[in-house]
Coordinates of C-alpha atoms and ligand atoms in Angstrom, one line a residue:
M296 CA -3.2 19.7 -23.9
G297 CA -1.0 22.7 -24.1
D298 CA 2.3 23.4 -23.5
D299 CA 1.9 24.6 -19.9
P300 CA 2.6 22.5 -17.1
L301 CA -0.6 20.7 -15.5
D302 CA -1.3 22.1 -12.1
L303 CA -1.6 18.4 -11.0
L304 CA -0.5 15.3 -12.4
V305 CA -1.9 12.3 -10.7
L306 CA -0.1 8.8 -10.9
G307 CA -2.7 6.0 -10.4
S308 CA -6.4 5.6 -10.6
G309 CA -7.5 4.2 -7.4
V310 CA -9.7 5.8 -4.7
A311 CA -7.0 8.4 -3.8
G312 CA -5.8 9.4 -7.1
L313 CA -9.4 9.8 -8.6
T314 CA -10.7 11.6 -5.3
A315 CA -8.0 14.2 -5.8
A316 CA -8.6 14.4 -9.6
V317 CA -12.2 15.1 -9.2
Q318 CA -11.9 17.6 -6.4
A319 CA -9.1 19.5 -8.1
T320 CA -11.0 20.0 -11.2
E321 CA -14.5 20.2 -10.0
R322 CA -14.0 22.6 -6.9
Y323 CA -10.9 24.3 -7.8
G324 CA -10.6 24.5 -11.5
M325 CA -7.3 23.0 -11.8
S326 CA -5.8 21.4 -14.7
V327 CA -5.3 18.0 -14.0
G328 CA -4.0 14.9 -15.8
V329 CA -4.6 11.2 -14.5
L330 CA -1.7 8.9 -15.8
T331 CA -2.2 5.1 -15.3
K332 CA -0.6 2.0 -16.4
G333 CA -3.8 0.0 -16.9
A334 CA -7.3 1.0 -17.9
L335 CA -8.9 3.8 -15.7
Q336 CA -10.8 1.4 -13.3
Q337 CA -8.0 -1.0 -13.2
S338 CA -6.8 -0.5 -9.7
T339 CA -6.4 -2.2 -6.3
T340 CA -9.5 -0.2 -5.1
R341 CA -11.7 -2.4 -7.1
W342 CA -10.6 -5.5 -5.0
A343 CA -11.4 -3.9 -1.8
Q344 CA -14.1 -5.9 -0.3
G345 CA -15.2 -5.2 3.3
G346 CA -15.7 -1.4 3.1
V347 CA -15.1 1.9 4.7
A348 CA -14.9 2.3 8.5
A349 CA -16.3 5.6 9.5
V350 CA -18.3 6.6 12.4
L351 CA -21.7 7.4 10.7
G352 CA -24.3 6.0 13.2
E353 CA -25.2 7.3 16.7
D354 CA -24.3 6.0 20.0
P355 CA -22.7 3.7 21.2
D356 CA -20.0 4.5 18.6
S357 CA -17.9 7.5 18.4
T358 CA -14.8 8.7 16.8
D359 CA -12.9 8.3 20.1
L360 CA -13.6 4.7 19.8
H361 CA -12.6 4.4 16.0
L362 CA -9.4 6.4 17.1
A363 CA -8.8 3.9 20.0
D364 CA -9.1 0.9 17.7
T365 CA -6.9 2.4 15.1
L366 CA -4.2 3.0 17.7
A367 CA -4.5 -0.4 19.4
A368 CA -4.3 -2.1 15.8
G369 CA -1.2 -0.1 14.9
A370 CA 0.8 -1.4 17.8
G371 CA 2.6 1.7 19.2
L372 CA 3.6 3.2 15.8
C373 CA 0.5 5.1 14.7
D374 CA 0.9 8.8 14.4
A375 CA -1.9 9.9 16.8
E376 CA -2.6 13.4 15.1
A377 CA -2.8 11.5 11.7
A378 CA -5.2 8.9 13.0
R379 CA -7.4 11.6 14.6
V380 CA -7.6 13.5 11.3
L381 CA -8.7 10.0 9.7
V382 CA -11.6 9.3 12.1
D383 CA -12.8 12.9 12.4
E384 CA -12.9 13.6 8.6
G385 CA -13.8 10.0 7.5
P386 CA -17.6 10.6 7.7
D387 CA -17.6 13.8 5.7
R388 CA -15.8 12.0 2.9
V389 CA -18.2 9.1 3.0
H390 CA -21.0 11.6 2.7
A391 CA -19.2 13.4 -0.3
L392 CA -18.8 10.0 -1.9
V393 CA -22.6 9.2 -1.6
A394 CA -23.3 12.8 -3.1
L395 CA -21.1 11.8 -5.8
G396 CA -23.2 8.9 -6.7
A397 CA -21.7 6.1 -4.7
S398 CA -24.4 3.7 -3.6
F399 CA -23.8 1.9 -0.3
D400 CA -26.0 -1.0 1.3
R401 CA -28.9 0.2 3.3
D402 CA -31.6 -1.5 5.7
A403 CA -35.4 -1.5 4.7
E404 CA -35.6 2.0 6.7
G405 CA -32.9 3.5 4.4
R406 CA -30.3 3.6 6.8
L407 CA -26.7 2.6 6.0
E408 CA -26.0 -0.9 7.1
L409 CA -22.9 -1.2 9.3
A410 CA -20.6 -4.1 9.7
R411 CA -18.2 -5.3 12.1
E412 CA -14.6 -6.4 11.2
G413 CA -11.5 -7.6 13.1
G414 CA -10.1 -5.1 15.6
H415 CA -13.3 -2.8 15.7
S416 CA -15.0 -2.5 18.9
R417 CA -18.3 -1.5 17.1
A418 CA -20.0 -2.1 13.8
R419 CA -19.0 0.8 11.7
I420 CA -18.2 -0.5 8.2
V421 CA -20.3 0.8 5.3
H422 CA -20.3 -1.5 2.2
A423 CA -21.7 -1.9 -1.1
G424 CA -22.8 -4.9 -2.7
G425 CA -22.3 -6.8 0.4
A426 CA -18.4 -7.2 -0.1
A427 CA -18.1 -5.4 -3.4
T428 CA -17.4 -2.0 -2.0
G429 CA -14.2 -1.2 -4.0
I430 CA -16.0 -1.8 -7.4
E431 CA -18.7 0.5 -6.4
I432 CA -16.4 3.3 -5.3
E433 CA -14.2 2.9 -8.3
R434 CA -17.2 3.2 -10.5
A435 CA -18.5 6.2 -8.9
L436 CA -15.2 8.2 -8.9
A437 CA -14.4 7.0 -12.5
D438 CA -17.6 8.3 -13.6
A439 CA -17.1 11.5 -12.0
V440 CA -13.5 11.8 -13.6
L441 CA -14.9 10.9 -17.1
A442 CA -17.4 13.8 -16.6
T443 CA -14.7 16.3 -16.0
A444 CA -12.0 17.9 -17.8
V445 CA -9.3 15.7 -16.4
A446 CA -7.1 14.4 -19.0
V447 CA -6.6 10.6 -18.5
H448 CA -3.8 8.7 -20.0
E449 CA -4.5 5.1 -19.6
H450 CA -1.6 2.3 -20.3
A451 CA 1.1 4.7 -19.7
F452 CA 3.8 3.6 -17.4
A453 CA 5.5 6.2 -15.2
V454 CA 9.1 5.2 -14.9
D455 CA 10.7 8.0 -12.8
L456 CA 9.9 11.2 -11.2
V457 CA 11.6 14.2 -12.7
V458 CA 13.3 16.0 -9.8
T459 CA 15.5 19.0 -10.6
D460 CA 16.8 21.5 -8.0
G461 CA 15.0 19.6 -5.3
R462 CA 11.6 19.8 -6.8
C463 CA 9.4 17.3 -8.5
R464 CA 8.5 18.4 -11.9
G465 CA 6.8 15.5 -13.6
V466 CA 7.5 12.3 -14.7
L467 CA 9.1 10.4 -17.3
A468 CA 6.7 7.7 -18.7
V469 CA 6.4 5.0 -21.5
D470 CA 3.3 5.5 -23.4
R471 CA 0.9 2.8 -24.7
H472 CA 2.8 2.9 -28.0
G473 CA 6.2 2.1 -26.3
R474 CA 7.5 5.8 -26.7
W475 CA 9.0 7.9 -23.9
R476 CA 7.0 10.7 -22.7
Q477 CA 7.7 13.5 -20.5
V478 CA 4.8 15.0 -18.7
T479 CA 5.3 18.3 -16.4
A480 CA 3.3 19.5 -13.6
R481 CA 3.5 21.9 -10.8
H482 CA 2.4 19.2 -8.5
V483 CA 2.6 15.4 -8.7
L484 CA 0.5 13.3 -6.4
L485 CA 1.8 9.7 -6.2
A486 CA -1.6 7.6 -5.8
T487 CA 0.0 4.3 -7.1
G488 CA -1.2 1.9 -4.4
G489 CA 0.7 -1.0 -2.7
A490 CA 2.7 -3.9 -3.6
G491 CA 1.2 -7.1 -2.9
Q492 CA 2.9 -8.7 -5.8
L493 CA 6.1 -8.7 -3.9
F494 CA 4.5 -12.0 -2.7
A495 CA 3.6 -15.2 -4.7
V496 CA 0.4 -15.5 -2.4
T497 CA -1.5 -12.2 -2.4
T498 CA -4.9 -10.7 -2.6
N499 CA -3.7 -7.8 -4.6
P500 CA -3.9 -7.8 -8.6
V501 CA -1.1 -8.0 -10.8
E502 CA -0.8 -4.3 -10.9
A503 CA 0.2 -4.0 -7.3
T504 CA 4.0 -3.8 -7.9
G505 CA 5.1 -0.7 -5.7
D506 CA 6.0 1.4 -8.6
G507 CA 5.2 4.8 -6.6
I508 CA 7.3 3.8 -3.7
A509 CA 10.3 2.5 -5.9
M510 CA 10.2 5.6 -7.8
A511 CA 10.1 7.8 -4.5
L512 CA 12.9 5.7 -3.4
R513 CA 15.1 6.6 -6.5
A514 CA 14.1 10.2 -6.1
G515 CA 15.3 10.3 -2.6
A516 CA 12.0 11.0 -0.9
A517 CA 11.9 9.5 2.7
C518 CA 9.8 6.3 2.9
A519 CA 9.3 4.3 6.1
D520 CA 7.5 1.3 7.6
V521 CA 8.0 -0.8 4.8
E522 CA 8.8 -3.8 6.8
F523 CA 5.0 -3.8 7.8
V524 CA 3.3 -6.0 5.1
Q525 CA 0.0 -7.0 6.3
F526 CA -1.3 -10.7 5.6
H527 CA -5.1 -11.2 5.5
P528 CA -6.0 -14.2 7.4
T529 CA -8.8 -15.5 5.3
A530 CA -7.6 -15.7 1.6
L531 CA -9.3 -18.7 -0.1
H532 CA -6.5 -21.5 -0.3
H533 CA -6.7 -22.1 -3.9
P534 CA -4.4 -21.6 -6.9
R535 CA -6.4 -18.7 -8.4
M536 CA -4.2 -15.5 -8.1
P537 CA -4.8 -13.2 -6.8
R538 CA -6.3 -15.2 -4.0
P539 CA -10.1 -14.6 -3.5
L540 CA -10.5 -12.8 -0.3
L541 CA -13.1 -14.1 2.2
S542 CA -13.8 -10.9 3.8
E543 CA -13.2 -9.8 7.6
A544 CA -16.9 -9.1 7.4
L545 CA -17.8 -12.8 7.4
R546 CA -16.0 -13.4 10.8
G547 CA -18.0 -10.1 11.9
H548 CA -21.1 -11.6 11.0
G549 CA -20.0 -14.9 13.0
A550 CA -18.0 -17.2 10.8
L551 CA -15.3 -19.3 12.7
L552 CA -11.9 -20.4 12.4
R553 CA -11.1 -23.9 12.7
D554 CA -7.9 -25.9 12.6
R555 CA -7.1 -29.1 11.0
D556 CA -8.9 -31.1 13.8
G557 CA -11.9 -28.8 13.6
D558 CA -11.0 -26.8 16.8
R559 CA -11.1 -23.1 17.3
F560 CA -7.9 -21.7 18.4
V561 CA -8.2 -17.8 18.1
D562 CA -10.4 -14.9 18.8
E563 CA -11.8 -14.5 15.1
L564 CA -12.3 -10.5 15.9
L565 CA -8.7 -9.8 17.0
P566 CA -6.8 -7.4 14.6
R567 CA -5.6 -9.3 11.5
D568 CA -1.9 -9.4 12.3
A569 CA -2.7 -11.5 15.5
V570 CA -5.1 -13.7 13.6
S571 CA -2.7 -14.4 10.6
R572 CA 0.3 -15.1 13.2
A573 CA -2.0 -17.6 15.2
M574 CA -3.0 -19.3 12.0
T575 CA 0.6 -19.4 10.7
A576 CA 1.7 -20.8 14.0
R577 CA -1.1 -23.4 14.0
M578 CA -0.3 -24.5 10.6
A579 CA 3.2 -25.1 11.4
D580 CA 2.3 -27.2 14.4
Q581 CA -0.1 -29.3 12.5
G582 CA 1.9 -29.6 9.4
V583 CA -0.7 -28.3 7.2
D584 CA -0.9 -25.4 4.4
H585 CA -4.3 -24.3 5.2
L586 CA -6.8 -24.2 7.8
W587 CA -10.7 -23.6 7.8
L588 CA -13.3 -20.9 7.7
D589 CA -16.5 -22.2 9.0
A590 CA -19.3 -19.8 7.6
T591 CA -22.1 -22.7 7.8
G592 CA -23.9 -20.9 10.5
L593 CA -24.5 -17.6 8.5
E594 CA -27.9 -16.7 7.4
R595 CA -28.5 -15.5 4.0
F596 CA -24.8 -15.7 2.7
G597 CA -25.7 -15.4 -0.9
E598 CA -27.8 -12.5 -0.5
R599 CA -25.4 -10.6 1.9
F600 CA -22.3 -11.4 0.3
P601 CA -23.1 -12.2 -3.4
T602 CA -19.6 -11.7 -4.9
I603 CA -18.0 -13.9 -2.4
A604 CA -20.6 -16.6 -2.8
A605 CA -20.1 -16.3 -6.8
A606 CA -16.4 -16.6 -6.3
L607 CA -17.0 -19.7 -3.9
G608 CA -19.4 -21.2 -6.4
D609 CA -16.7 -20.8 -9.1
V610 CA -14.5 -23.2 -7.3
G611 CA -17.1 -25.6 -6.4
L612 CA -17.7 -24.5 -2.8
D613 CA -21.0 -24.1 -1.0
P614 CA -20.4 -21.8 2.1
A615 CA -24.0 -23.3 3.7
A616 CA -22.5 -26.9 3.7
D617 CA -18.5 -26.6 3.2
W618 CA -15.9 -25.3 5.5
L619 CA -13.8 -23.1 3.4
P620 CA -10.1 -23.7 3.2
I621 CA -8.0 -20.5 3.9
A622 CA -4.4 -19.2 4.4
P623 CA -3.0 -15.9 4.9
A624 CA -2.0 -13.9 1.9
A625 CA -0.1 -10.7 1.3
H626 CA -2.8 -8.0 1.6
Y627 CA -1.5 -4.4 2.5
L628 CA 1.7 -2.5 2.9
C629 CA 1.5 -0.4 6.0
G630 CA 4.2 1.8 5.1
G631 CA 5.4 3.9 2.1
V632 CA 6.2 7.3 1.3
V633 CA 6.3 9.6 4.5
T634 CA 3.8 12.4 4.4
D635 CA 2.8 15.3 6.7
L636 CA -1.1 15.7 7.6
R637 CA -1.6 17.3 4.2
G638 CA 0.1 14.7 2.3
A639 CA 3.1 16.5 1.3
T640 CA 6.4 14.4 1.0
S641 CA 9.9 15.3 1.8
V642 CA 10.4 16.4 -1.9
D643 CA 8.8 19.6 -2.7
G644 CA 6.0 19.5 -5.3
L645 CA 5.5 15.6 -4.6
W646 CA 2.6 14.6 -2.6
A647 CA 1.3 11.1 -1.8
A648 CA -2.0 9.5 -0.7
G649 CA -3.6 6.0 -0.2
E650 CA -1.5 2.8 0.0
V651 CA 1.6 4.3 -1.3
A652 CA 2.0 6.9 1.5
C653 CA 3.1 6.6 5.0
S654 CA 0.8 9.2 6.7
G655 CA 1.2 7.5 10.1
V656 CA -2.5 6.4 10.4
H657 CA -1.7 2.7 10.2
G658 CA 1.4 2.3 12.2
A659 CA 2.7 -1.3 12.5
N660 CA -0.8 -2.9 11.4
R661 CA -3.7 -1.4 9.6
L662 CA -7.0 -1.5 11.1
A663 CA -9.4 -3.4 8.7
S664 CA -11.3 -1.0 6.3
N665 CA -9.3 2.0 7.2
S666 CA -7.6 1.9 3.7
L667 CA -10.2 3.4 1.4
L668 CA -11.0 5.8 4.1
E669 CA -7.3 6.8 4.2
G670 CA -7.1 7.3 0.5
M671 CA -10.3 9.5 0.5
V672 CA -9.3 11.7 3.6
F673 CA -5.8 12.4 2.5
A674 CA -6.2 13.0 -1.2
H675 CA -9.0 15.6 -0.2
R676 CA -6.4 17.2 2.1
V677 CA -3.7 17.2 -0.6
I678 CA -6.1 19.3 -2.9
E679 CA -6.9 21.6 0.0
A680 CA -3.2 22.3 0.7
I681 CA -2.4 22.9 -3.0
D682 CA -5.2 25.2 -3.4
S683 CA -4.2 27.1 -0.4
G684 CA -0.7 27.7 -2.0
A685 CA 1.0 25.1 0.4
D686 CA 4.4 23.9 -1.0
G687 CA 6.8 21.6 0.6
C688 CA 6.3 19.3 3.9
E689 CA 5.8 20.7 7.6
P690 CA 6.6 18.8 10.6
T691 CA 3.2 17.4 11.1
G692 CA 1.8 13.8 11.1
A693 CA 4.3 11.2 10.4
M694 CA 6.7 13.7 9.1
R695 CA 7.1 14.9 12.8
T696 CA 6.6 11.9 14.8
V697 CA 8.9 9.5 13.0
V698 CA 10.2 9.0 16.3
A699 CA 6.9 8.3 18.3
T700 CA 8.8 7.8 21.6
G701 CA 11.9 6.4 22.5
P702 CA 15.4 7.1 21.2
R703 CA 16.1 9.7 18.8
G704 CA 19.1 9.0 16.5
G705 CA 18.9 5.5 18.0
A706 CA 21.5 5.7 20.7
E707 CA 19.5 3.4 23.1
P708 CA 20.7 -0.1 23.9
G709 CA 18.8 -2.3 21.7
G710 CA 17.7 0.0 19.2
P711 CA 19.0 0.6 15.6
A712 CA 22.3 2.2 15.0
A713 CA 22.4 5.9 15.1
S714 CA 22.3 7.6 11.7
G715 CA 21.8 11.3 11.2
E716 CA 20.2 14.1 13.2
P717 CA 16.5 14.7 13.3
G718 CA 15.7 17.3 10.9
T719 CA 18.7 17.2 8.6
I720 CA 18.4 14.3 6.0
G721 CA 20.1 15.7 3.1
G722 CA 19.4 19.3 4.1
R723 CA 15.6 18.7 3.7
R724 CA 13.4 20.8 6.0
V725 CA 11.9 17.7 8.0
A726 CA 12.0 17.0 11.6
G727 CA 12.2 14.0 13.8
W728 CA 13.8 11.5 11.4
H729 CA 15.5 8.5 12.3
P730 CA 17.0 7.7 9.1
V731 CA 18.0 4.3 8.0
R732 CA 20.0 4.1 4.8
P733 CA 21.1 0.5 4.2
P734 CA 18.1 -0.5 2.5
I735 CA 19.3 0.6 -1.1
G736 CA 21.2 -2.1 -2.8
V737 CA 22.4 -4.2 0.1
D738 CA 24.3 -7.2 -0.7
S739 CA 24.0 -8.5 2.8
I740 CA 21.6 -7.3 5.3
D741 CA 23.6 -7.1 8.2
G742 CA 22.8 -3.3 8.7
S743 CA 26.0 -2.0 6.8
P744 CA 25.5 0.6 4.2
S745 CA 26.3 -0.5 0.6
R746 CA 27.1 1.9 -1.9
E747 CA 25.5 0.0 -4.8
R748 CA 22.1 1.0 -5.8
V749 CA 19.6 -1.6 -7.0
G750 CA 19.7 -1.9 -10.7
R751 CA 22.5 0.8 -11.3
S752 CA 24.7 -0.8 -13.8
S753 CA 26.5 1.4 -16.2
E754 CA 28.0 -1.6 -18.0
G755 CA 24.6 -3.0 -18.5
A756 CA 23.3 -0.1 -20.4
S757 CA 24.3 -1.8 -23.6
E758 CA 23.1 -5.2 -22.8
P759 CA 20.3 -6.4 -24.8
P760 CA 16.8 -6.3 -23.3
L761 CA 15.6 -9.4 -21.4
D762 CA 13.0 -11.3 -23.1
D763 CA 9.3 -11.7 -21.7
G764 CA 10.2 -15.1 -20.5
A765 CA 13.5 -14.2 -18.4
V766 CA 11.4 -11.2 -17.1
A767 CA 8.8 -13.6 -15.9
A768 CA 11.1 -15.9 -14.4
L769 CA 12.6 -13.0 -12.3
R770 CA 9.3 -11.9 -11.1
D771 CA 8.6 -15.5 -10.1
R772 CA 11.9 -15.9 -8.2
L773 CA 11.5 -12.7 -6.4
Q774 CA 8.0 -13.5 -5.2
R775 CA 9.0 -17.0 -4.1
A776 CA 11.8 -15.7 -2.0
M777 CA 9.6 -13.2 -0.4
T778 CA 6.8 -15.8 0.3
L779 CA 9.1 -18.3 1.7
H780 CA 11.4 -16.1 3.5
A781 CA 9.9 -12.9 4.6
G782 CA 6.2 -13.5 5.1
V783 CA 4.1 -13.6 8.2
L784 CA 7.0 -15.2 10.2
R785 CA 10.8 -14.0 9.7
S786 CA 14.2 -14.3 11.1
A787 CA 17.6 -13.1 10.6
T788 CA 18.4 -16.3 8.5
S789 CA 15.4 -16.3 6.5
L790 CA 15.6 -12.6 5.8
A791 CA 19.3 -13.1 4.7
D792 CA 18.1 -16.1 2.5
A793 CA 15.5 -13.8 0.7
S794 CA 18.3 -11.0 0.5
G795 CA 20.5 -13.4 -1.3
D796 CA 17.7 -14.4 -3.8
I797 CA 16.7 -10.7 -4.5
T798 CA 20.5 -9.8 -5.0
E799 CA 20.6 -12.4 -7.8
V800 CA 17.4 -11.1 -9.1
V801 CA 18.8 -7.5 -9.3
R802 CA 21.8 -8.6 -11.0
A803 CA 20.0 -10.5 -13.6
L804 CA 18.0 -7.3 -14.3
G805 CA 21.2 -5.3 -15.1
A806 CA 20.3 -2.3 -17.3
V807 CA 16.6 -3.0 -16.7
G808 CA 17.2 -2.3 -13.2
P809 CA 15.4 0.9 -12.0
A810 CA 18.0 3.3 -12.2
G811 CA 19.2 1.8 -15.3
T812 CA 15.9 2.3 -17.1
G813 CA 15.1 5.8 -16.0
A814 CA 16.0 9.2 -17.5
A815 CA 19.5 8.7 -17.0
A816 CA 19.9 5.7 -18.9
A817 CA 17.9 6.8 -21.7
G818 CA 19.7 10.0 -21.9
I819 CA 16.8 12.0 -21.5
G820 CA 17.2 15.5 -20.3
V821 CA 14.7 17.3 -18.1
T822 CA 13.2 20.3 -19.9
D823 CA 10.4 22.6 -19.3
A824 CA 8.3 21.3 -22.0
G825 CA 4.7 21.5 -20.7
G826 CA 1.6 19.5 -20.3
V827 CA 2.0 16.0 -21.8
G828 CA 4.8 16.8 -24.1
P829 CA 5.9 14.8 -27.5
A830 CA 7.4 11.6 -27.3
V831 CA 10.9 12.0 -26.6
E832 CA 12.7 11.4 -30.1
D833 CA 16.6 11.3 -29.1
A834 CA 16.4 8.9 -26.1
A835 CA 19.4 6.7 -26.2
G836 CA 18.5 3.8 -24.2
A837 CA 16.1 1.0 -25.4
V838 CA 12.4 1.5 -24.1
P839 CA 12.0 -1.1 -21.4
S840 CA 8.8 -3.3 -21.2
P841 CA 6.3 -2.4 -18.5
A842 CA 6.9 -6.0 -17.4
A843 CA 10.6 -5.3 -16.7
L844 CA 9.9 -2.1 -15.0
E845 CA 7.6 -3.8 -12.7
V846 CA 10.0 -6.5 -11.7
A847 CA 12.6 -3.8 -11.2
N848 CA 10.5 -1.8 -8.9
L849 CA 9.6 -4.9 -6.9
A850 CA 13.2 -5.7 -6.5
E851 CA 13.8 -1.9 -5.2
L852 CA 11.1 -2.3 -2.8
A853 CA 11.9 -5.8 -1.7
T854 CA 15.6 -4.8 -1.1
A855 CA 14.2 -1.9 1.3
T856 CA 11.6 -4.2 2.9
L857 CA 14.3 -6.9 3.7
A858 CA 16.6 -4.4 5.0
A859 CA 14.2 -2.8 7.3
A860 CA 12.8 -6.2 8.3
A861 CA 16.3 -7.3 9.3
M862 CA 17.1 -4.0 11.3
R863 CA 13.8 -4.4 13.1
T864 CA 14.9 -7.1 15.9
E865 CA 11.7 -7.2 17.6
S866 CA 8.1 -8.4 16.8
R867 CA 5.5 -5.7 16.4
G868 CA 2.3 -5.4 14.6
A869 CA 2.6 -7.1 10.9
H870 CA 6.2 -7.7 11.5
T871 CA 7.0 -10.8 13.4
R872 CA 10.6 -12.1 14.0
R873 CA 10.7 -15.8 15.1
D874 CA 14.2 -15.1 16.6
H875 CA 12.9 -11.9 18.5
P876 CA 9.5 -12.5 19.5
D877 CA 9.0 -9.7 21.9
T878 CA 8.2 -6.2 21.1
A879 CA 11.0 -3.8 22.4
D880 CA 10.5 -0.4 23.5
A881 CA 13.6 0.9 21.7
F882 CA 11.9 0.1 18.6
R883 CA 9.0 2.3 19.0
L884 CA 10.0 4.3 16.2
R885 CA 9.9 4.2 12.2
L886 CA 12.8 2.9 10.2
V887 CA 13.1 5.8 7.6
I888 CA 14.9 5.2 4.3
G889 CA 16.4 8.6 3.8
P890 CA 17.4 10.4 0.6
D891 CA 20.2 8.9 -1.3
D892 CA 23.1 10.8 -0.4
R893 CA 25.8 9.7 -2.8
Ligands
SIN917 C1 -11.8 -7.4 3.8 O1 -13.0 -7.1 3.5 O2 -11.6 -8.3 4.8 C2 -10.7 -6.6 3.7 C3 -10.9 -5.2 4.3 C4 -9.7 -4.5 4.4 O3 -8.6 -4.9 3.8 O4 -9.4 -3.5 5.1

């Protein structure tokens, strides 16, 4: 690696990051680096079961129907333009993946098998190995990346984005040897995935700690919709973590939901927010901590779903004979870093694709199997845009329609307080904002802005680092607080309880907090050193452990999520307030966490 900045630095190695890396090198000959905190194939993509929703068959399906299902699931907050892009370009991206070597399940005639899942009006989900779609996609993309000139940096933890003069120019990272590294690039793509680890009960792997969104928040990039955490209804109720997922496809094939008494209580094919809500309410009514998935009527279970059958076998369950214990588990973050239709964020040089992004396609609740699709479609768009010389965001997609309908500036009764003019957050060239600033560092979540930033602690800079046990205890405390108080059902009181716990976690983190561990705390200046630079020798601060950095990132995101959830005094999509059970027109807008203006 020479001294020149990379053309593109990709952070993360899931479907979005690897799609972008392959395309950027193979098609456009860009110099590309992939930096990931684990091994190359260690990503949430690997855990995806159901598949990829795309209209690949003939009538009676159509992209209009896929669009309608996506918008209906999104509960009034999807950006229709972005969702249209998703459904129209999805089929080509699936074909491109097949051309790259991904092998999807086919029938005896060689046609792609299409499954149906919750919220879909047609069977349109392609899958691999029954419910091992993510593994196959990750394999195909990783093989392609390894066959190209992409420089892969595994086990390197990106700590903070380097932003100077309003432009992202790379990252500061801690490498596998625990040394600071500075990586410079003309463009940086955040493809770091989601944050299921905010919760104690999740289907996400341990790596899903919201690092990209936390970095973006600290860098002042606009983030939105972080209150919409989707809970998957049918995670196996078992101590194993991440919770083994019992794919939506099982219900698509006829598996039934049963309560404590064996009764059915909800339409199994409703979008998953509705199913999770109905389950949570039924569990509360019946005083139980799980319900049942009855898949005994499914034929050829082991043949159709070999990986699920194996996971069940591991814990002594036979789907042909046993009802399967299930409970909702945190699964997907619908919001993230706001992007335009090309994946550009509000910070020049910074792009985002996949779960880390808020492209507008998911709104308040993602339609099943639209996530891998989103990663492929928008990562492709990022590279096309960079190649065409695009720089900076434009007012399209979620970037334009931050206020879908309803009040601009929040002046309407019942809506959130006004804060800022559309188009003028921190002077950035964006339009249609409805900025909400309190999420950073709130002590209370009554909506009053706080001046204290999460983890920023000048006196803490000289404190000794937390030991591994203390860091693990803080992570545990954060996850329990979020699970108990900010899960499927929320209220002002429960959110305040969670906020109190998270504030304590942030205090305990001290200098390990996000800002305290980044460039500023380490005394690292930003230089124009190119490519992957040498380890920074003169860093003043202790190098933080990845485990501590993860908890700091979780705390940053938890704080934002709780504040946005407190501010959204309505129920919509994946966000349900017991104290505000109705959907309110005044809240048909995004709560955007704007750039830090202090
Ligand atoms: C599943 O297979 O149920 C998960 C699919 C998804 O998260 O979209």
